Amino acid sequence: MPTITYQGKTYECNNEERLLYQLNQQGANLASGCQGGHCHVCMIKVIKGEVPDQPQSDVKAEMKEKGYFLPCLCKPESDFEIAPPERRDSFISANITGLDFINPGIIRLRTNLPTNFDYQAGQFINLVRAKDGLARSYSLASLPSDKQLEFHIRLFANGKMSGWIANDLQCGDEILMSEAKGKCCYQKAYADRPLLLAGTGTGLAPLYGILRDALTSAHQSKITLLQGGRNSDELYYTEELRQLAHQYENFSYMPCVLDGDAPEGGFSGPIDELIPQQLAADSNWAAYLCGDSSVVGLMRRSCFTHAVEADDIHCDAFV
Ligand SMILES: Cc1cc2nc3c(=O)[nH]c(=O)nc-3n(C[C@H](O)[C@H](O)[C@H](O)COP(=O)(O)OP(=O)(O)OC[C@H]3O[C@@H](n4cnc5c(N)ncnc54)[C@H](O)[C@@H]3O)c2cc1C
């Protein structure tokens, strides 16, 4: 059995299960995100010995050279020693420029646009607390042409990151961030195909970026946005979205609620069950589905069973 050393302690691990899972089962308390190699929240560094190739396959060349790998994808084959990431290797520094509640459960956080920070609307980054490396993934709601980065953060009861952002962070404070990741972005190849954008809660964040990207890229066909919430109080940016629908003839905004009366121009009912009637109005759709991972799974199934090709369904699931 391989022995893994971390911060002076040794852990006996097998090569059947993922290293991240095994270390955390034994109390190592490593940062953990999507657990599928997607978000890179758990990225860590090997300082002695060798890790297999697979957990480094999606790590940038210069980071790989420094020994970084993804323990969520690693099945250890030999003994090695690991260390926490060095923040100056991995992260970009930014300052908070805006912090307010969009509604009682959602914080809007804005930062300056760091120099040479490249991204596409709809991507996500990892926000990192500088003092201890606490990290979580958040989707970008802004466009690269905006002067600031914007994030929509759901406040969880006892949530470590969202609680810190709500209670301790202030304008002017420093926050660290990873480079932008993810492929849930507008594609110009879709310019003359109908687009369905659907999401619940802060799933609106990436959709808001993707929507504005499509509109400013002069998308030719129609765009339908279904925004879901448990009730009307959970919906946000409704006025901004109504205004966009007024401004762009090819854009329709449909707010949906699970409980209570349908909001103006929208529906009442589970969002995944409202998708088929929208899809029935046209053909050759591409879909962008964002937010809570279980709802994204239901919406994905709804699109797939109503003739949207799997390659044309793009998801940003908040695990
Ligand atoms: C690609 C991606 C993009 C994302 N984009 C966004 C976004 O734009 N906006 C957004 O709001 N979120 C987004 N998320 C989710 C986000 O990363 C966080 O997971 C979320 O904000 C919770 O973080 P937290 O630290 O506040 O809560 P956490 O501390 O992680 O806790 C979350 C909840 O779980 C409970 N909990 C924690 N540990 C346990 C335990 N051991 N047993 C039982 N319950 C427990 C807590 O009490 C809390 O209610 C995204 C996730 C991914 C993977």
Coordinates of C-alpha atoms and ligand atoms in Angstrom, one line a residue:
M1 CA 0.0 0.0 0.0
P2 CA 1.4 3.4 -0.9
T3 CA 2.2 5.7 2.0
I4 CA 1.4 9.4 1.5
T5 CA 3.1 12.0 3.7
Y6 CA 1.3 15.4 4.2
Q7 CA 2.2 18.0 6.7
G8 CA 4.4 15.6 8.8
K9 CA 1.7 12.9 9.0
T10 CA 1.6 9.6 7.0
Y11 CA -1.5 8.1 5.5
E12 CA -1.8 4.5 4.2
C13 CA -3.7 4.6 0.9
N14 CA -4.7 2.0 -1.7
N15 CA -4.7 2.5 -5.4
E16 CA -8.4 1.7 -5.9
E17 CA -9.8 4.9 -4.6
R18 CA -9.1 8.6 -5.2
L19 CA -6.4 10.2 -3.0
L20 CA -8.5 13.2 -2.1
Y21 CA -11.3 10.9 -0.7
Q22 CA -8.8 8.6 1.1
L23 CA -6.9 11.5 2.8
N24 CA -10.1 13.3 3.9
Q25 CA -11.5 10.0 5.2
Q26 CA -8.4 9.8 7.4
G27 CA -8.8 13.4 8.6
A28 CA -6.4 15.3 6.4
N29 CA -9.0 18.0 5.6
L30 CA -7.8 18.9 2.1
A31 CA -9.8 21.5 0.1
S32 CA -12.5 19.7 -2.0
G33 CA -14.7 21.0 -4.8
C34 CA -16.4 19.2 -7.7
Q35 CA -14.3 16.0 -7.1
G36 CA -14.3 15.3 -10.8
G37 CA -11.1 17.2 -12.0
H38 CA -13.2 20.1 -13.2
C39 CA -12.9 22.9 -10.7
H40 CA -9.2 22.5 -9.5
V41 CA -10.1 23.6 -6.0
C42 CA -8.2 20.6 -4.6
M43 CA -5.0 21.2 -6.6
I44 CA -2.0 20.3 -4.5
K45 CA 1.8 19.8 -4.9
V46 CA 4.0 16.7 -4.9
I47 CA 7.4 17.6 -3.2
K48 CA 9.0 14.1 -3.0
G49 CA 8.3 11.0 -5.2
E50 CA 6.1 10.8 -8.2
V51 CA 2.4 11.0 -8.9
P52 CA 0.8 9.1 -11.9
D53 CA 0.3 11.1 -15.1
Q54 CA -3.5 11.1 -15.2
P55 CA -4.1 13.6 -12.3
Q56 CA -1.7 16.0 -14.1
S57 CA -3.2 15.7 -17.5
D58 CA -5.4 18.8 -17.2
V59 CA -2.9 20.9 -15.2
K60 CA -1.1 23.7 -17.1
A61 CA 2.4 22.9 -18.1
E62 CA 4.2 25.4 -15.8
M63 CA 2.1 24.2 -12.8
K64 CA 2.8 20.6 -13.7
E65 CA 6.5 21.4 -13.8
K66 CA 6.2 22.7 -10.2
G67 CA 4.6 19.4 -9.2
Y68 CA 0.9 20.4 -9.1
F69 CA -1.7 17.7 -9.6
L70 CA -5.4 16.9 -8.8
P71 CA -5.8 14.5 -5.8
C72 CA -9.5 14.1 -6.8
L73 CA -8.3 12.2 -9.9
C74 CA -5.2 10.4 -8.4
K75 CA -5.1 6.7 -7.5
P76 CA -1.7 6.5 -5.8
E77 CA 0.7 3.8 -7.1
S78 CA 3.8 4.5 -5.0
D79 CA 4.9 6.5 -1.9
F80 CA 5.1 10.3 -2.2
E81 CA 5.0 13.5 -0.1
I82 CA 2.6 16.3 -0.8
A83 CA 2.3 19.9 0.4
P84 CA -0.4 22.6 0.2
P85 CA -0.4 24.9 -2.9
E86 CA 1.8 27.9 -2.7
R87 CA -0.5 30.8 -3.2
R88 CA 1.9 32.9 -5.2
D89 CA 2.2 30.0 -7.7
S90 CA -1.5 29.4 -8.2
F91 CA -3.5 32.6 -7.6
I92 CA -4.1 36.1 -8.8
S93 CA -4.7 38.9 -6.4
A94 CA -7.8 41.2 -6.7
N95 CA -9.5 43.7 -4.5
I96 CA -13.2 43.9 -3.6
T97 CA -14.8 46.9 -5.3
G98 CA -18.5 46.1 -4.5
L99 CA -20.4 44.0 -2.0
D100 CA -24.1 44.1 -1.6
F101 CA -27.2 41.8 -1.2
I102 CA -29.2 41.5 -4.5
N103 CA -31.9 39.7 -2.4
P104 CA -31.9 38.4 1.2
G105 CA -30.1 35.2 0.1
I106 CA -27.7 36.3 -2.6
I107 CA -24.6 38.5 -2.4
R108 CA -23.3 40.4 -5.4
L109 CA -19.5 40.6 -5.1
R110 CA -17.4 42.7 -7.5
T111 CA -13.7 43.0 -7.9
N112 CA -11.3 45.0 -10.1
L113 CA -10.4 43.3 -13.3
P114 CA -6.8 42.0 -12.6
T115 CA -4.2 42.9 -15.3
N116 CA -4.0 40.2 -18.1
F117 CA -6.9 38.3 -16.6
D118 CA -8.5 36.5 -19.6
Y119 CA -11.9 34.9 -19.5
Q120 CA -15.0 34.2 -21.5
A121 CA -18.5 35.0 -20.2
G122 CA -20.0 31.9 -18.5
Q123 CA -16.6 30.6 -17.1
F124 CA -16.0 30.2 -13.4
I125 CA -13.0 30.8 -11.1
N126 CA -12.0 29.7 -7.7
L127 CA -12.2 32.4 -5.1
V128 CA -9.6 31.9 -2.3
R129 CA -9.3 33.4 1.2
A130 CA -5.7 34.6 1.4
K131 CA -5.2 33.8 5.1
D132 CA -5.8 30.1 5.0
G133 CA -6.5 29.0 1.4
L134 CA -10.3 28.3 1.8
A135 CA -11.5 28.0 -1.8
R136 CA -14.8 27.7 -3.6
S137 CA -15.8 27.9 -7.3
Y138 CA -18.0 30.8 -8.5
S139 CA -19.2 31.6 -12.0
L140 CA -18.6 35.0 -13.7
A141 CA -21.7 37.1 -14.3
S142 CA -19.7 39.8 -16.1
L143 CA -18.4 40.2 -19.6
P144 CA -14.7 40.6 -20.4
S145 CA -15.5 44.1 -21.7
D146 CA -16.9 45.1 -18.2
K147 CA -14.5 47.1 -16.0
Q148 CA -15.1 44.8 -13.0
L149 CA -15.6 41.1 -12.4
E150 CA -19.0 40.2 -10.9
F151 CA -20.1 37.1 -8.9
H152 CA -23.5 36.1 -7.4
I153 CA -23.0 34.2 -4.2
R154 CA -25.7 32.2 -2.5
L155 CA -25.5 32.6 1.3
F156 CA -25.6 29.1 3.0
A157 CA -26.5 28.7 6.6
N158 CA -23.1 27.8 8.1
G159 CA -21.5 28.1 4.7
K160 CA -17.7 28.7 5.2
M161 CA -17.0 30.8 2.2
S162 CA -20.4 32.5 1.8
G163 CA -20.5 33.2 5.5
W164 CA -17.0 34.8 5.4
I165 CA -18.0 36.9 2.4
A166 CA -21.2 38.1 4.0
N167 CA -19.9 38.8 7.5
D168 CA -16.2 39.7 7.2
L169 CA -15.2 40.8 3.8
Q170 CA -15.2 44.5 3.0
C171 CA -14.7 46.8 0.0
G172 CA -11.0 47.3 -0.5
D173 CA -10.0 43.9 1.0
E174 CA -7.8 41.5 -1.0
I175 CA -9.2 38.2 -2.4
L176 CA -7.3 35.6 -4.4
M177 CA -8.6 33.9 -7.5
S178 CA -7.6 31.2 -9.9
E179 CA -7.6 31.7 -13.6
A180 CA -10.9 31.2 -15.4
K181 CA -12.0 27.7 -16.2
G182 CA -14.9 25.9 -17.8
K183 CA -16.5 25.6 -21.3
C184 CA -20.0 26.7 -20.6
C185 CA -19.7 29.7 -23.0
Y186 CA -21.5 31.2 -25.9
Q187 CA -20.3 29.8 -29.3
K188 CA -20.5 31.9 -32.4
A189 CA -21.3 28.7 -34.4
Y190 CA -24.8 28.9 -32.7
A191 CA -25.5 32.4 -34.1
D192 CA -28.4 31.3 -36.2
R193 CA -29.8 28.6 -33.9
P194 CA -32.4 29.1 -31.1
L195 CA -30.8 29.2 -27.6
L196 CA -32.4 28.0 -24.4
L197 CA -30.9 29.4 -21.2
A198 CA -32.2 27.9 -18.0
G199 CA -31.1 28.0 -14.4
T200 CA -32.2 28.3 -10.8
G201 CA -30.9 30.5 -8.0
T202 CA -27.4 31.8 -8.6
G203 CA -27.4 29.7 -11.8
L204 CA -28.4 33.0 -13.3
A205 CA -24.8 34.3 -12.9
P206 CA -23.2 32.4 -15.8
L207 CA -26.4 32.7 -17.8
Y208 CA -26.4 36.5 -17.4
G209 CA -22.9 36.6 -18.9
I210 CA -23.7 34.1 -21.7
L211 CA -26.9 36.1 -22.5
R212 CA -25.2 39.4 -22.8
D213 CA -22.3 37.8 -24.8
A214 CA -24.8 36.4 -27.3
L215 CA -26.8 39.7 -27.6
T216 CA -23.6 41.8 -28.0
S217 CA -22.3 39.2 -30.6
A218 CA -25.5 40.0 -32.6
H219 CA -27.0 36.5 -32.2
Q220 CA -29.4 36.1 -35.1
S221 CA -32.0 33.5 -33.8
K222 CA -34.1 33.6 -30.7
I223 CA -32.9 33.4 -27.1
T224 CA -35.2 32.2 -24.4
L225 CA -34.2 32.5 -20.7
L226 CA -36.1 30.5 -18.1
Q227 CA -35.1 31.8 -14.6
G228 CA -36.2 29.6 -11.8
G229 CA -36.7 30.1 -8.0
R230 CA -38.7 28.6 -5.3
N231 CA -40.9 31.7 -5.1
S232 CA -40.8 35.3 -6.6
D233 CA -38.6 36.6 -3.7
E234 CA -35.8 34.3 -4.9
L235 CA -35.8 35.7 -8.4
Y236 CA -33.4 38.6 -9.0
Y237 CA -32.3 40.9 -11.9
T238 CA -35.9 40.7 -13.1
E239 CA -36.0 44.4 -14.1
E240 CA -32.6 44.2 -15.9
L241 CA -33.8 41.1 -17.8
R242 CA -37.2 42.6 -18.7
Q243 CA -35.4 45.7 -20.0
L244 CA -33.1 43.5 -22.2
A245 CA -36.2 41.7 -23.5
H246 CA -37.7 45.1 -24.4
Q247 CA -34.4 46.2 -26.1
Y248 CA -33.8 43.0 -28.1
E249 CA -36.6 41.6 -30.1
N250 CA -35.1 38.1 -30.3
F251 CA -34.8 37.7 -26.5
S252 CA -37.7 36.4 -24.3
Y253 CA -37.4 36.4 -20.5
M254 CA -39.6 33.9 -18.6
P255 CA -39.4 33.9 -14.8
C256 CA -40.7 30.6 -13.2
V257 CA -41.5 29.8 -9.6
L258 CA -42.1 26.5 -7.9
D259 CA -44.6 27.8 -5.4
G260 CA -47.2 30.5 -5.8
D261 CA -48.7 32.4 -8.7
A262 CA -46.8 32.7 -12.0
P263 CA -44.8 36.0 -12.2
E264 CA -45.5 38.5 -15.0
G265 CA -44.6 36.9 -18.3
G266 CA -43.6 33.6 -16.7
F267 CA -44.8 30.4 -15.3
S268 CA -45.5 28.4 -12.1
G269 CA -44.1 24.8 -11.9
P270 CA -40.8 22.8 -11.9
I271 CA -38.4 24.4 -14.4
D272 CA -37.5 21.1 -16.0
E273 CA -41.2 20.4 -16.8
L274 CA -41.5 23.9 -18.4
I275 CA -38.7 23.2 -20.8
P276 CA -40.5 20.9 -23.3
Q277 CA -43.1 23.5 -24.2
Q278 CA -40.4 26.0 -25.0
L279 CA -38.5 23.5 -27.1
A280 CA -41.6 22.5 -29.0
A281 CA -41.8 26.0 -30.5
D282 CA -38.7 25.5 -32.7
S283 CA -36.1 23.0 -33.7
N284 CA -32.3 22.7 -33.7
W285 CA -31.9 24.2 -30.2
A286 CA -28.7 24.6 -28.2
A287 CA -29.1 24.7 -24.4
Y288 CA -27.2 26.3 -21.5
L289 CA -28.2 24.9 -18.1
C290 CA -26.8 26.2 -14.8
G291 CA -27.2 26.1 -11.1
D292 CA -27.9 23.5 -8.5
S293 CA -26.5 20.2 -9.8
S294 CA -29.7 18.1 -9.2
V295 CA -31.9 20.6 -11.1
V296 CA -29.3 20.8 -13.9
G297 CA -29.5 17.0 -14.2
L298 CA -33.3 17.1 -14.5
M299 CA -33.2 20.0 -17.1
R300 CA -30.5 18.1 -19.0
R301 CA -32.7 15.1 -19.2
S302 CA -35.7 17.2 -20.3
C303 CA -33.6 18.7 -23.1
F304 CA -32.1 15.4 -24.2
T305 CA -35.5 13.7 -24.4
H306 CA -36.9 16.6 -26.4
A307 CA -34.4 16.3 -29.2
V308 CA -31.6 18.6 -28.1
E309 CA -28.3 16.8 -29.1
A310 CA -26.0 16.0 -26.2
D311 CA -23.2 18.0 -27.8
D312 CA -25.4 21.1 -27.8
I313 CA -26.3 20.9 -24.1
H314 CA -23.8 22.9 -22.0
C315 CA -24.0 22.6 -18.2
D316 CA -22.5 24.5 -15.3
A317 CA -23.6 22.4 -12.3
F318 CA -22.9 23.8 -8.9
V319 CA -21.7 20.7 -7.0
Ligands
LIG1 C1 -18.2 25.1 -11.3 C2 -19.0 25.7 -10.1 C3 -19.5 26.9 -10.2 C4 -20.2 27.5 -9.1 N1 -20.7 28.7 -9.2 C5 -21.4 29.3 -8.2 C6 -22.0 30.6 -8.3 O1 -21.9 31.3 -9.3 N2 -22.7 31.0 -7.2 C7 -22.9 30.3 -6.0 O2 -23.6 30.7 -5.1 N3 -22.3 29.0 -5.9 C8 -21.6 28.5 -7.0 N4 -21.0 27.3 -6.8 C9 -21.1 26.6 -5.5 C10 -20.0 27.1 -4.6 O3 -18.7 26.8 -5.1 C11 -20.1 26.6 -3.1 O4 -20.1 25.2 -3.1 C12 -21.2 27.1 -2.4 O5 -21.3 28.6 -2.4 C13 -21.1 26.7 -0.9 O6 -20.0 27.2 -0.3 P1 -19.9 27.7 1.2 O7 -18.4 27.7 1.6 O8 -20.6 28.9 1.4 O9 -20.6 26.5 2.0 P2 -20.0 25.2 2.6 O10 -19.2 25.5 3.8 O11 -19.3 24.4 1.5 O12 -21.3 24.4 3.0 C14 -22.5 24.3 2.1 C15 -23.7 23.8 2.9 O13 -23.4 22.4 3.3 C16 -23.5 22.3 4.7 N5 -22.4 21.4 5.1 C17 -21.1 21.6 5.0 N6 -20.4 20.5 5.5 C18 -21.3 19.6 5.8 C19 -21.3 18.3 6.3 N7 -20.1 17.7 6.6 N8 -22.4 17.7 6.6 C20 -23.6 18.3 6.3 N9 -23.7 19.5 5.8 C21 -22.6 20.2 5.6 C22 -23.3 23.7 5.3 O14 -23.9 23.9 6.5 C23 -23.9 24.6 4.2 O15 -25.3 24.7 4.4 C24 -20.3 26.7 -7.9 C25 -19.8 25.4 -7.8 C26 -19.1 24.9 -8.9 C27 -18.5 23.5 -8.8

